[in-house]
């Protein structure tokens, strides 16, 4: 079954004032690497492989050495140590939405930062970056943000200097804001929620070097450079359909809504090339042997797994054709690093009829 072609890769003024935090430059605990997803250079055949086992409805666990019969398998090789945030990826976001009453946290970002060790590895920083790509963050503004907006004045945004570049300070929620106030003692600031997408677009368009997230929290702080943000935005669904659904509270309609979103939103699958040049498509296995195709809403969702697989963009019609042509696949798992969702063939009906 031949499918999945490569998508060609597409490879300033700052309108806000800078109010450095007290104490001068801040050195972040962890800096995200400059990561660029790689993809095969030509159309790839579907060679079934099983790179993971899907332990239960609560976790996608370790790599499997058993190939997905009857297709030949690509030997998975040595398995790297799994980062703490992937030891048991949760299907749903935490229900604890506030750490300070009245301020709703960006739950996925907050929890990704909380999982960072003192010396974060690249995969753990990629995990932070992928969880930043949804919802909102907070900025600190000198004075009363509401009064400034009412007066039509610009908002002086706090910055931090790292290696001669300025990074916008952003916060995942109430606890991180409290940490910042304790660190600099400046209680004359107010918090203002900002859409992540709009804020990141502002960072990319301006002279800033990137964003510093929860800079006063230890060890849960991170610095993401502009280069990584630019690449993340290039592949981001502007409507953030799938990620928003997976980040939100699950209802009886969530599965159907995700399936409908998959008919229009950008999608990726994971692939790996063997020594003989064959390319395998990553699958998951349940304990009872059911085969599930891995599908990703963004390349960072795959890179956060740390497996070394390649992200290959796939059109909804191509994915639908693949699923129709391989009846041994019982469904898909979307964003297996979590929050994830498993969809059966019946639930995938809106996708399966695309291009039929």
Short mmCIF file of C-alpha atoms in Angstrom, two decimals:
data_model
loop_
_atom_site.label_atom_id
_atom_site.label_comp_id
_atom_site.label_asym_id
_atom_site.label_seq_id
_atom_site.Cartn_x
_atom_site.Cartn_y
_atom_site.Cartn_z
CA UNK A 1 0.00 0.00 0.00
CA UNK A 2 1.72 3.16 -1.19
CA UNK A 3 0.83 6.47 0.41
CA UNK A 4 2.14 9.45 2.37
CA UNK A 5 4.13 11.98 0.39
CA UNK A 6 6.35 14.64 1.81
CA UNK A 7 5.11 18.19 2.22
CA UNK A 8 7.74 20.70 1.00
CA UNK A 9 9.34 22.45 3.95
CA UNK A 10 9.06 26.19 4.15
CA UNK A 11 11.84 27.06 5.55
CA UNK A 12 11.18 43.91 13.31
CA UNK A 13 9.50 46.02 15.44
CA UNK A 14 8.53 45.49 19.09
CA UNK A 15 5.56 47.62 20.09
CA UNK A 16 5.87 46.97 23.81
CA UNK A 17 8.17 48.62 26.28
CA UNK A 18 10.71 46.61 28.26
CA UNK A 19 10.62 46.61 32.02
CA UNK A 20 13.45 44.37 33.24
CA UNK A 21 12.73 42.46 36.44
CA UNK A 22 14.51 43.58 39.56
CA UNK A 23 17.88 41.96 39.99
CA UNK A 24 18.96 42.32 36.36
CA UNK A 25 19.48 39.44 33.97
CA UNK A 26 18.07 36.06 34.81
CA UNK A 27 19.79 32.86 33.73
CA UNK A 28 17.19 30.22 32.83
CA UNK A 29 17.47 26.72 34.21
CA UNK A 30 16.95 25.09 30.83
CA UNK A 31 17.24 26.25 27.25
CA UNK A 32 15.39 24.50 24.48
CA UNK A 33 17.52 23.19 21.61
CA UNK A 34 17.11 24.39 18.05
CA UNK A 35 15.16 21.42 16.74
CA UNK A 36 13.91 20.90 13.20
CA UNK A 37 11.75 17.87 12.36
CA UNK A 38 13.18 15.81 9.51
CA UNK A 39 11.10 13.99 6.93
CA UNK A 40 11.76 11.49 4.14
CA UNK A 41 12.62 13.11 0.81
CA UNK A 42 10.25 11.02 -1.30
CA UNK A 43 6.94 9.17 -1.08
CA UNK A 44 7.23 6.24 1.29
CA UNK A 45 5.64 2.80 1.19
CA UNK A 46 3.68 1.60 4.18
CA UNK A 47 5.76 -0.98 6.01
CA UNK A 48 4.06 -1.89 9.25
CA UNK A 49 6.11 -1.67 12.41
CA UNK A 50 5.23 -1.66 16.05
CA UNK A 51 7.31 0.82 17.99
CA UNK A 52 5.28 0.93 21.17
CA UNK A 53 2.85 -1.08 23.19
CA UNK A 54 -0.34 0.59 24.32
CA UNK A 55 -0.62 -0.80 27.82
CA UNK A 56 -4.16 0.21 28.73
CA UNK A 57 -6.40 3.21 28.50
CA UNK A 58 -4.03 4.98 30.84
CA UNK A 59 -0.64 4.75 29.17
CA UNK A 60 1.46 4.22 26.09
CA UNK A 61 4.40 2.36 27.52
CA UNK A 62 7.62 0.84 26.18
CA UNK A 63 8.85 -0.05 22.72
CA UNK A 64 7.92 -3.48 21.44
CA UNK A 65 10.32 -5.83 19.69
CA UNK A 66 7.49 -7.74 18.00
CA UNK A 67 6.85 -6.66 14.40
CA UNK A 68 3.36 -5.91 13.21
CA UNK A 69 2.69 -9.09 11.21
CA UNK A 70 2.52 -9.86 8.37
CA UNK A 71 4.54 -6.86 7.14
CA UNK A 72 8.31 -6.81 7.69
CA UNK A 73 9.47 -4.83 10.68
CA UNK A 74 12.21 -2.30 11.22
CA UNK A 75 14.25 -3.35 14.25
CA UNK A 76 13.64 -0.68 16.88
CA UNK A 77 17.18 -0.88 18.25
CA UNK A 78 18.13 0.35 21.68
CA UNK A 79 15.44 2.11 23.63
CA UNK A 80 16.46 5.42 25.21
CA UNK A 81 15.42 6.11 28.77
CA UNK A 82 11.91 7.50 28.83
CA UNK A 83 11.63 11.04 30.18
CA UNK A 84 9.63 11.38 33.38
CA UNK A 85 6.79 13.17 31.59
CA UNK A 86 6.28 10.11 29.37
CA UNK A 87 6.48 7.41 32.04
CA UNK A 88 2.69 7.19 32.00
CA UNK A 89 1.21 9.84 29.68
CA UNK A 90 -2.23 10.86 30.85
CA UNK A 91 -5.19 10.72 28.49
CA UNK A 92 -6.68 13.89 29.94
CA UNK A 93 -5.35 17.15 31.29
CA UNK A 94 -5.36 17.68 35.04
CA UNK A 95 -8.65 18.79 36.54
CA UNK A 96 -6.73 21.15 38.86
CA UNK A 97 -7.13 24.31 36.81
CA UNK A 98 -6.11 26.94 39.40
CA UNK A 99 -3.13 27.24 41.72
CA UNK A 100 -4.26 30.71 42.79
CA UNK A 101 -8.01 31.35 43.16
CA UNK A 102 -9.36 33.39 40.29
CA UNK A 103 -6.45 32.78 37.92
CA UNK A 104 -6.94 29.86 35.55
CA UNK A 105 -3.66 28.15 34.75
CA UNK A 106 -2.51 26.88 31.38
CA UNK A 107 -2.72 23.38 32.81
CA UNK A 108 -0.74 21.51 30.16
CA UNK A 109 2.10 24.04 30.19
CA UNK A 110 2.14 24.24 33.99
CA UNK A 111 2.40 20.47 34.36
CA UNK A 112 5.05 20.14 31.64
CA UNK A 113 7.21 22.67 33.47
CA UNK A 114 6.62 20.93 36.80
CA UNK A 115 7.99 17.70 35.29
CA UNK A 116 11.33 19.30 34.37
CA UNK A 117 14.36 18.03 36.32
CA UNK A 118 17.11 20.35 37.44
CA UNK A 119 19.06 19.51 34.28
CA UNK A 120 16.45 19.20 31.54
CA UNK A 121 17.17 17.14 28.43
CA UNK A 122 16.19 18.22 24.90
CA UNK A 123 13.17 15.91 24.79
CA UNK A 124 11.85 17.40 28.02
CA UNK A 125 12.22 20.90 26.62
CA UNK A 126 10.40 19.86 23.45
CA UNK A 127 7.63 18.62 25.73
CA UNK A 128 7.35 22.12 27.20
CA UNK A 129 7.30 23.67 23.73
CA UNK A 130 4.48 21.44 22.48
CA UNK A 131 2.36 22.13 25.55
CA UNK A 132 2.84 25.87 25.09
CA UNK A 133 1.04 25.72 21.73
CA UNK A 134 -2.49 26.11 23.10
CA UNK A 135 -4.55 28.19 25.47
CA UNK A 136 -3.21 31.26 27.21
CA UNK A 137 -0.32 32.56 29.27
CA UNK A 138 0.06 35.55 31.56
CA UNK A 139 2.31 38.57 31.29
CA UNK A 140 3.19 41.00 34.08
CA UNK A 141 2.50 44.66 33.46
CA UNK A 142 3.81 47.58 35.49
CA UNK A 143 0.77 49.27 37.01
CA UNK A 144 -2.89 48.44 36.48
CA UNK A 145 -3.32 46.72 33.10
CA UNK A 146 -7.05 47.52 32.94
CA UNK A 147 -6.48 51.22 33.50
CA UNK A 148 -3.69 51.35 30.94
CA UNK A 149 -5.88 49.63 28.35
CA UNK A 150 -8.80 51.93 29.13
CA UNK A 151 -6.54 54.93 28.57
CA UNK A 152 -5.35 53.50 25.26
CA UNK A 153 -1.77 53.21 26.49
CA UNK A 154 0.68 50.50 25.49
CA UNK A 155 1.46 47.81 28.01
CA UNK A 156 5.07 47.75 29.26
CA UNK A 157 5.95 44.06 29.06
CA UNK A 158 8.61 42.60 31.33
CA UNK A 159 11.69 41.15 29.68
CA UNK A 160 14.78 39.26 30.75
CA UNK A 161 18.22 39.36 29.13
CA UNK A 162 20.02 36.13 28.29
CA UNK A 163 23.19 36.04 26.18
CA UNK A 164 22.64 39.62 25.00
CA UNK A 165 19.10 38.95 23.79
CA UNK A 166 15.83 39.94 25.38
CA UNK A 167 13.21 37.31 26.09
CA UNK A 168 9.60 38.08 26.92
CA UNK A 169 8.60 36.88 30.38
CA UNK A 170 5.45 34.78 30.38
CA UNK A 171 3.79 32.72 33.08
CA UNK A 172 1.81 29.50 33.06
CA UNK A 173 -0.47 30.43 35.95
CA UNK A 174 -1.01 31.84 39.41
CA UNK A 175 1.74 29.96 41.26
CA UNK A 176 4.36 31.06 38.72
CA UNK A 177 3.23 34.68 39.05
CA UNK A 178 3.56 34.43 42.83
CA UNK A 179 7.07 33.00 42.45
CA UNK A 180 8.04 35.99 40.31
CA UNK A 181 6.68 38.53 42.81
CA UNK A 182 8.51 36.79 45.66
CA UNK A 183 11.74 36.84 43.65
CA UNK A 184 11.73 40.54 42.75
CA UNK A 185 9.49 41.99 45.46
CA UNK A 186 7.61 44.13 42.94
CA UNK A 187 3.96 43.99 43.98
CA UNK A 188 3.06 46.98 41.82
CA UNK A 189 2.37 44.82 38.79
CA UNK A 190 -0.76 43.24 37.39
CA UNK A 191 -1.29 40.02 35.48
CA UNK A 192 -2.86 40.01 32.05
CA UNK A 193 -3.90 36.84 30.21
CA UNK A 194 -2.81 36.62 26.59
CA UNK A 195 -3.65 34.18 23.80
CA UNK A 196 -0.60 32.01 23.21
CA UNK A 197 -0.90 32.19 19.44
CA UNK A 198 -1.07 35.98 19.35
CA UNK A 199 1.77 36.39 21.82
CA UNK A 200 4.09 33.99 19.98
CA UNK A 201 3.35 35.74 16.69
CA UNK A 202 4.34 39.00 18.38
CA UNK A 203 7.60 37.48 19.58
CA UNK A 204 8.46 36.15 16.13
CA UNK A 205 7.66 39.49 14.45
CA UNK A 206 9.69 41.55 16.92
CA UNK A 207 13.35 41.84 17.94
CA UNK A 208 13.06 39.49 20.93
CA UNK A 209 15.12 36.33 21.18
CA UNK A 210 12.21 34.20 22.40
CA UNK A 211 10.18 33.62 25.55
CA UNK A 212 11.21 32.85 29.12
CA UNK A 213 8.51 30.83 30.88
CA UNK A 214 8.06 30.93 34.66
CA UNK A 215 11.58 32.34 35.04
CA UNK A 216 11.45 32.59 38.85
CA UNK A 217 10.16 29.06 39.45
CA UNK A 218 12.67 26.35 40.28
CA UNK A 219 13.29 24.00 38.64
CA UNK A 220 10.21 24.50 36.47
CA UNK A 221 11.38 27.28 34.17
CA UNK A 222 12.29 27.23 30.51
CA UNK A 223 13.61 29.45 27.77
CA UNK A 224 12.40 28.85 24.22
CA UNK A 225 14.34 30.56 21.39
CA UNK A 226 12.67 32.36 18.51
CA UNK A 227 13.95 29.81 15.97
CA UNK A 228 12.03 27.01 17.67
CA UNK A 229 8.91 29.18 17.99
CA UNK A 230 9.04 30.09 14.27
CA UNK A 231 9.20 26.43 13.26
CA UNK A 232 6.43 25.50 15.68
CA UNK A 233 4.14 28.21 14.34
CA UNK A 234 4.83 27.20 10.74
CA UNK A 235 3.23 23.80 11.37
CA UNK A 236 0.54 24.92 13.81
CA UNK A 237 -3.13 24.62 12.98
CA UNK A 238 -4.28 28.26 13.32
CA UNK A 239 -7.59 27.07 14.77
CA UNK A 240 -5.79 24.69 17.17
CA UNK A 241 -8.67 22.28 16.71
CA UNK A 242 -7.27 18.93 17.84
CA UNK A 243 -4.99 20.23 20.59
CA UNK A 244 -7.78 22.34 22.09
CA UNK A 245 -10.14 19.37 22.14
CA UNK A 246 -7.56 17.12 23.80
CA UNK A 247 -6.64 19.81 26.33
CA UNK A 248 -10.26 20.42 27.31
CA UNK A 249 -12.64 18.48 29.50
CA UNK A 250 -13.77 15.25 27.86
CA UNK A 251 -17.44 14.80 27.04
CA UNK A 252 -19.48 12.22 25.16
CA UNK A 253 -18.90 14.33 22.04
CA UNK A 254 -15.11 14.69 22.26
CA UNK A 255 -14.29 11.61 20.17
CA UNK A 256 -16.69 12.65 17.41
CA UNK A 257 -15.35 16.21 17.48
CA UNK A 258 -11.74 15.01 17.15
CA UNK A 259 -12.68 12.75 14.24
CA UNK A 260 -14.34 15.68 12.45
CA UNK A 261 -11.32 17.91 13.17
CA UNK A 262 -9.07 15.27 11.60
CA UNK A 263 -10.82 15.79 8.27
CA UNK A 264 -9.45 19.35 8.06
CA UNK A 265 -6.60 19.90 10.53
CA UNK A 266 -2.90 19.27 9.73
CA UNK A 267 -1.85 15.70 10.61
CA UNK A 268 1.44 13.82 10.83
CA UNK A 269 2.46 10.19 11.17
CA UNK A 270 5.75 8.75 12.50
CA UNK A 271 8.12 6.96 10.14
CA UNK A 272 11.55 5.38 10.28
CA UNK A 273 13.87 4.13 7.53
CA UNK A 274 15.59 0.74 7.84
CA UNK A 275 19.12 -0.06 6.72
CA UNK A 276 17.77 -1.50 3.46
CA UNK A 277 15.88 1.70 2.66
CA UNK A 278 12.38 0.61 3.59
CA UNK A 279 10.27 3.08 5.55
CA UNK A 280 8.01 1.88 8.34
CA UNK A 281 5.00 3.66 9.76
CA UNK A 282 4.72 3.64 13.55
CA UNK A 283 1.91 1.74 15.22
CA UNK A 284 0.83 0.98 18.76
CA UNK A 285 -0.22 -2.40 20.10
CA UNK A 286 -2.74 -3.09 22.85
CA UNK A 287 -2.22 -6.08 25.18
CA UNK A 288 -4.84 -8.02 23.23
CA UNK A 289 -2.96 -7.47 19.97
CA UNK A 290 -5.06 -4.70 18.45
CA UNK A 291 -3.13 -2.46 16.06
CA UNK A 292 -3.51 1.33 16.34
CA UNK A 293 -1.98 3.89 14.03
CA UNK A 294 -0.19 6.80 15.71
CA UNK A 295 -1.38 10.20 14.48
CA UNK A 296 0.03 13.56 15.58
CA UNK A 297 -1.45 17.05 15.53
CA UNK A 298 2.00 18.70 15.30
CA UNK A 299 5.58 17.50 14.67
CA UNK A 300 6.55 18.49 18.23
CA UNK A 301 4.03 15.94 19.51
CA UNK A 302 6.20 13.26 17.90
CA UNK A 303 9.57 14.78 18.80
CA UNK A 304 8.53 14.87 22.47
CA UNK A 305 8.50 11.05 22.44
CA UNK A 306 12.27 11.07 21.94
CA UNK A 307 12.28 8.00 19.68
CA UNK A 308 14.13 9.41 16.71
CA UNK A 309 11.23 8.85 14.32
CA UNK A 310 10.59 11.23 11.44
CA UNK A 311 7.47 13.36 11.19
CA UNK A 312 5.72 12.95 7.83
CA UNK A 313 2.78 15.17 7.00
CA UNK A 314 -0.27 13.35 5.67
CA UNK A 315 -3.40 14.76 4.12
CA UNK A 316 -6.74 13.63 5.58
CA UNK A 317 -7.62 11.86 2.32
CA UNK A 318 -4.31 9.96 2.38
CA UNK A 319 -4.84 8.91 5.98
CA UNK A 320 -8.39 7.84 5.23
CA UNK A 321 -7.19 5.76 2.26
CA UNK A 322 -4.57 4.07 4.43
CA UNK A 323 -7.11 3.15 7.09
CA UNK A 324 -9.59 1.87 4.52
CA UNK A 325 -6.90 -0.23 2.89
CA UNK A 326 -5.65 -1.88 6.09
CA UNK A 327 -8.63 -3.37 7.88
CA UNK A 328 -6.27 -4.88 10.45
CA UNK A 329 -5.91 -1.43 12.01
CA UNK A 330 -8.59 -1.13 14.67
CA UNK A 331 -8.24 2.65 14.99
CA UNK A 332 -5.81 5.42 15.87
CA UNK A 333 -4.25 7.06 18.90
CA UNK A 334 -3.92 10.82 18.51
CA UNK A 335 -0.96 12.56 20.22
CA UNK A 336 0.19 9.54 22.27
CA UNK A 337 2.53 11.66 24.43
CA UNK A 338 -0.63 13.02 26.06
CA UNK A 339 -3.22 14.26 26.42
CA UNK A 340 -4.21 11.52 23.98
CA UNK A 341 -7.36 9.95 22.66
CA UNK A 342 -8.05 6.55 21.12
CA UNK A 343 -10.55 6.46 18.27
CA UNK A 344 -12.08 3.27 16.89
CA UNK A 345 -12.88 2.70 13.24
CA UNK A 346 -16.54 3.44 13.95
CA UNK A 347 -15.64 6.74 15.62
CA UNK A 348 -13.40 7.59 12.65
CA UNK A 349 -16.30 7.44 10.18
CA UNK A 350 -16.14 11.18 9.32
CA UNK A 351 -12.48 10.70 8.33
CA UNK A 352 -12.87 7.34 6.60
CA UNK A 353 -15.32 8.75 4.06
CA UNK A 354 -12.94 11.54 2.99
CA UNK A 355 -11.94 10.90 -0.60
CA UNK A 356 -13.84 7.61 -0.75
#
